[in-house]
Amino acid sequence: MKTVTFKGGVHPPHVKHATEHKKIERAQLPPKVYIPLQQHIGAPCKPVVGVGDEVKTGQKIGEAESFVSAPVHASVSGKVVSIETLPHPVGANVLTVVIESDGKDELSEDIKPGGDLESLTPEDIKKIIREAGIVGMGGAAFPTQVKLSPPPDKKIDTIIINGAECEPYLTADHRVMLEHSEDILFGLKAIMKAVGVEKGYVGIENNKPDAIKKMQELVKDENNIEVVALHTKYPQGGEKQLIYAITGREVPSGGLPMEVGVIVQNVGTTAMIAKAIKTGMPLIERVLTVTGSAIAEPKNLLVRIGTPFREVIQQCGGFKQTPGKVIMGGPMMGLAQASIDVPVVKGTSGILVLSKDEAKQYQERPCIKCARCVDACPVYLLPTRLSHFAQHGMWDEAEDYNALDCIECGSCSFVCPSKIPLVQRIRLAKSQILDRRKKK
Amino acid sequence: MEKEKLLITSSPHIKDDDTVEKIMYGVIIALIPASVMGVYYFGLHALLLIIASIAAAVVTEAVFQKFRNYPVTITDGSAVITGLLLALNLPPGLPVWMAIVGSVFAIALGKQVFGGLGHNPFNPALIGRAFLVASFPVHMTTWISPVDGTTTATPLGLMKLQGVSTDYMSLFLGKIGGCIGETSALAILIGAAYLLYKGYIDWRIPLSYLGTVAVLTTVFGQDPIFHLFAGGLMLGAFFMATDMVTSPITKKGRWIFGIGAGILVVVIRLWGGYPEGVSYSILLMNGVTPLINRYTRPRVFGEVKNNG
Ligand code: SF4
Ligand code: SF4
């Protein structure tokens, strides 16, 4: 298989065997859902329901008032029992609508198919996407419709669907590609139409040969859509790395993909777009991988948004070992959670539970200048220098050494034999640099 | 409900298996063939020198760390490497106490005064050797023949002073006068292959270093094969110029480092006062490494292509 890739990167163990061959299972309806009014990058939503209100599945409960935002919807039918500030898996506490399920899962009357793709205008498509509350489901959770509305001076000519799934452990995208391949193709066509683009790609890492084959067969009669096999290497699914691998274009330092005429969408998001157009269903559930050595029965689950992690884990047989660390997302860029009493949100690509032994804290040693971090950095930075600058408060130097270009992929920290928390220090440098800029 | 005790740390949550210890022990393993050949050719005294030098390095490191209230990290293998490399760079007939003095100096003034592992600008073993050459010039240039144990000259010395060449086979196997670990190119290459295979050294430095020597000696009418295999060049190119701590972190920088060291060796060997120049060439390039790093920063992804 001919593959393409980027320069740099690392080869963490894949550890996908536990779930890669497991069909997506529909999770049981949770008794209660906790739906944060902010599950995306941008402004939080305003609640449009009150405590005591009866809601139906798919009904809008939070309205997005600014452009960069996305509405949220009830993921079960039942009664709103409270609206309060609660813990959120992405850090700060967020205003959250708590709905007690009536177990009926009654669909809201608002949910109507959007019509077929031919008859929809680009504006219609974008409107459906916005109203469905769709955000980037690979983890970043940026409102999709905003991403599909570049300023008119930016000419977009290529859409790339990101099926790299380069994070170890995670297999949700892989399964979606196998089980919902038609939705991905449909979604891609919808995106191409919405943006007015002629060329579409689906990029898939070659550790998923079955998905590549399946998608390739599906697009064999589409002459403007191509499935590209990617070399399996982390962070192959990083937007800039993916664009470079497939088109050879380098997104300028500090710039967005649209500056080289490309928009990237994750496979889960793309399948969701198809669903929203075909059925009118907003984003109220998603596929996620529940895995790790502490999980009794690892699975790919279709879970309602707002289901607590605890509930999801119980549906996977609970813990078979004392959990040491719970991560939302993959092990390279995922977020460690303080508690499993947080809800699944739109950007939850997986729940990874490491055992006590695996969740170790590493003894840091001095930098031996081995330059492995330098070789690994997909942005060609000098992580060892940046970390040194950050440790000594040398923010000007850090800025001069392009700290702001760091995509925080963690490849540097991963390879460092001295176990130096490089990306953590570089993040610090980035925030200091930005703070100082604001003050100027 | 009982709460789980969860560890919260920043991503990434997994790390590569390689550690400083693994790399250091890898280098030690790679030096075994050269050490064994050294002992085979030069006998028990060579073994004694190796043991004494390693022991002195490890003890000095421990004493320093204790004294400064740092964690004692002598098991990481880095002091062992310094001791071993120094020993391999000593004449086989050197009195044992001199090896100990050199080793103590290497760790104390070559490494610990700068703050220990990772902070030393110069290769500590070469600092130790340079100190010994300056203090005991006669002992440090007295060589014994592996054939009959009598005093002899090194192939480079023979070449420089008498214009006598040595046959390739002896050079390759190491049946010649020289430092304990430098004479057998074969043994060194076996170790080097292991290091390259493990990814513990970057091929750019030895290639550019040896390549430069080969090209320049040819240009100046010398026998390049003789120059590659004679003296400490092989040992230096694979085991000392490649020392991570004291060589550049950028790829371009490593080319410059190797080429620079190559030029210096040839200059010293052909026109300098000494027959050999490997140690000094590496030490000098160590000195300019921070500068090389500064001026060879790679182009950042998306930087130049866009602007020009
Ligand atoms: S410096 Fe940033 S971009 Fe480079 S490897 Fe580290 S985290 Fe990734
Ligand atoms: S990988 Fe770690 S030890 Fe090696 S140069 Fe980078 S920071 Fe230093």
Short mmCIF file of C-alpha atoms in Angstrom, two decimals, chain A residues 88-92 309 324-340 342 350-354 359 427, chain B residues 6-13:
data_model
loop_
_atom_site.label_atom_id
_atom_site.label_comp_id
_atom_site.label_asym_id
_atom_site.label_seq_id
_atom_site.Cartn_x
_atom_site.Cartn_y
_atom_site.Cartn_z
CA HIS A 88 -17.23 19.40 33.00
CA PRO A 89 -14.63 17.04 31.55
CA VAL A 90 -12.75 19.90 29.91
CA GLY A 91 -11.89 21.63 33.14
CA ALA A 92 -13.90 24.52 34.51
CA PHE A 309 -18.66 8.55 32.67
CA GLY A 324 -5.22 4.90 38.32
CA LYS A 325 -6.10 7.45 35.74
CA VAL A 326 -9.20 8.26 33.72
CA ILE A 327 -8.59 10.10 30.48
CA MET A 328 -11.08 11.70 28.18
CA GLY A 329 -9.71 11.10 24.69
CA GLY A 330 -6.53 9.27 23.83
CA PRO A 331 -3.33 8.88 25.83
CA MET A 332 -1.33 11.41 23.81
CA MET A 333 -3.56 14.46 24.04
CA GLY A 334 -6.46 13.39 26.26
CA LEU A 335 -7.42 15.08 29.49
CA ALA A 336 -6.97 13.35 32.84
CA GLN A 337 -10.16 13.53 34.87
CA ALA A 338 -10.46 14.22 38.57
CA SER A 339 -13.63 12.19 38.81
CA ILE A 340 -15.81 9.90 36.74
CA VAL A 342 -18.56 14.09 34.59
CA GLY A 350 -13.05 8.00 24.22
CA ILE A 351 -12.80 7.14 27.87
CA LEU A 352 -9.47 5.53 28.63
CA VAL A 353 -8.88 4.08 32.06
CA LEU A 354 -5.33 3.16 32.95
CA ALA A 359 -0.67 5.69 35.77
CA ARG A 427 2.16 25.25 27.15
CA LEU B 6 -7.31 9.30 40.27
CA LEU B 7 -4.01 10.69 39.19
CA ILE B 8 -4.23 13.94 37.30
CA THR B 9 -1.27 14.84 35.17
CA SER B 10 -0.88 16.66 31.94
CA SER B 11 -0.77 14.80 28.62
CA PRO B 12 0.79 12.75 27.16
CA HIS B 13 -0.16 9.93 29.49
#
